[in-house]
Amino acid sequence: MARPPARDPWTHLSAFTPARIALGRAGPGQPTRAVLDFALSHAQARDAVHTPFQAEATADAIEALGLTTVLADSAAADRATYLRRPDLGRRLSEASRARLSPPKDGCDLALVVADGLSSAAVHAHAAPLIAALSPRLAAL
């Protein structure tokens, strides 16, 4: 009589984390479903990294909340440069630095909405976050 398969002690932990644990085995490798899920996630991550940032559309969504926006550029001339030199993405371009200095009068707070490794996340969440934050800031 065959023994039932041993219960994987990690399986119940997968409910508490998005990490890829307790995937199972298919011989020496992973099951096809786990391999395909990883390939899909990897493709989605690559798409997120390479999706261009829509600064104007993001600014328009924030301005629709009644706020003023100012567009600025980083020292990274384009996405490819940023991916190779992320340090340039953390610095303002000379033109943007000149335009933003000195600070505008009457400005107590400036929120920076910046592109990073996932412009899709910024597109989806910047305006809703600021919309949720604005009433709380106004109450201060």
Short mmCIF file of C-alpha atoms in Angstrom, two decimals, residues 24-113:
data_model
loop_
_atom_site.label_atom_id
_atom_site.label_comp_id
_atom_site.label_asym_id
_atom_site.label_seq_id
_atom_site.Cartn_x
_atom_site.Cartn_y
_atom_site.Cartn_z
CA GLY A 24 5.79 22.06 -4.98
CA ARG A 25 7.96 19.93 -7.21
CA ALA A 26 7.69 18.12 -10.50
CA GLY A 27 10.62 15.76 -10.43
CA PRO A 28 13.76 17.86 -9.94
CA GLY A 29 12.05 21.08 -11.07
CA GLN A 30 9.06 23.20 -10.25
CA PRO A 31 5.54 22.47 -11.45
CA THR A 32 4.61 24.04 -14.79
CA ARG A 33 2.05 26.35 -13.16
CA ALA A 34 4.71 27.83 -10.84
CA VAL A 35 7.13 28.36 -13.75
CA LEU A 36 4.43 30.04 -15.86
CA ASP A 37 3.32 32.24 -12.94
CA PHE A 38 6.90 33.38 -12.42
CA ALA A 39 7.36 34.09 -16.14
CA LEU A 40 4.16 36.19 -16.16
CA SER A 41 5.24 38.14 -13.07
CA HIS A 42 8.67 38.74 -14.58
CA ALA A 43 7.13 40.04 -17.82
CA GLN A 44 4.79 42.33 -15.86
CA ALA A 45 7.74 43.69 -13.87
CA ARG A 46 9.71 44.36 -17.05
CA ASP A 47 6.69 46.14 -18.54
CA ALA A 48 6.36 48.26 -15.38
CA VAL A 49 10.03 49.25 -15.54
CA HIS A 50 9.93 50.17 -19.22
CA THR A 51 6.55 51.94 -19.29
CA PRO A 52 7.16 55.65 -19.96
CA PHE A 53 6.15 58.08 -17.24
CA GLN A 54 3.18 60.25 -18.25
CA ALA A 55 4.10 63.39 -16.31
CA GLU A 56 1.53 65.64 -17.98
CA ALA A 57 -1.36 63.21 -17.42
CA THR A 58 -0.32 62.74 -13.79
CA ALA A 59 -0.09 66.52 -13.31
CA ASP A 60 -3.53 66.95 -14.90
CA ALA A 61 -5.03 64.39 -12.49
CA ILE A 62 -3.50 66.24 -9.54
CA GLU A 63 -4.60 69.65 -10.84
CA ALA A 64 -8.15 68.27 -11.13
CA LEU A 65 -8.01 68.09 -7.32
CA GLY A 66 -7.54 71.86 -7.22
CA LEU A 67 -3.81 71.82 -6.60
CA THR A 68 -1.01 73.54 -8.48
CA THR A 69 1.65 71.42 -10.11
CA VAL A 70 5.09 72.24 -11.44
CA LEU A 71 6.80 69.82 -13.81
CA ALA A 72 10.50 69.25 -13.37
CA ASP A 73 13.04 66.97 -15.02
CA SER A 74 15.79 64.92 -13.48
CA ALA A 75 19.38 64.91 -14.63
CA ALA A 76 18.69 61.61 -16.42
CA ALA A 77 17.89 62.62 -19.98
CA ASP A 78 15.76 59.55 -20.72
CA ARG A 79 14.53 56.24 -19.29
CA ALA A 80 17.51 54.25 -20.58
CA THR A 81 19.92 56.65 -18.90
CA TYR A 82 17.96 56.46 -15.64
CA LEU A 83 18.06 52.66 -15.67
CA ARG A 84 21.83 52.73 -16.17
CA ARG A 85 22.44 55.70 -13.83
CA PRO A 86 19.74 55.87 -11.14
CA ASP A 87 21.82 58.45 -9.27
CA LEU A 88 20.99 60.94 -12.05
CA GLY A 89 17.29 60.30 -11.44
CA ARG A 90 17.71 61.61 -7.89
CA ARG A 91 19.06 64.98 -9.09
CA LEU A 92 17.25 67.82 -10.81
CA SER A 93 18.34 68.91 -14.25
CA GLU A 94 20.07 72.30 -14.33
CA ALA A 95 17.03 73.91 -16.01
CA SER A 96 14.62 72.52 -13.39
CA ARG A 97 16.91 73.52 -10.55
CA ALA A 98 17.05 77.08 -11.88
CA ARG A 99 13.24 77.21 -12.35
CA LEU A 100 12.54 75.96 -8.81
CA SER A 101 15.05 78.21 -7.03
CA PRO A 102 14.29 80.21 -5.00
CA PRO A 103 11.15 78.56 -3.57
CA LYS A 104 7.80 80.18 -4.36
CA ASP A 105 6.36 82.51 -1.71
CA GLY A 106 3.41 81.17 0.22
CA CYS A 107 4.37 77.54 -0.21
CA ASP A 108 4.36 75.65 3.09
CA LEU A 109 4.56 72.16 1.64
CA ALA A 110 5.65 70.61 -1.62
CA LEU A 111 4.81 67.04 -2.52
CA VAL A 112 7.12 65.40 -5.02
CA VAL A 113 5.54 62.86 -7.34
#
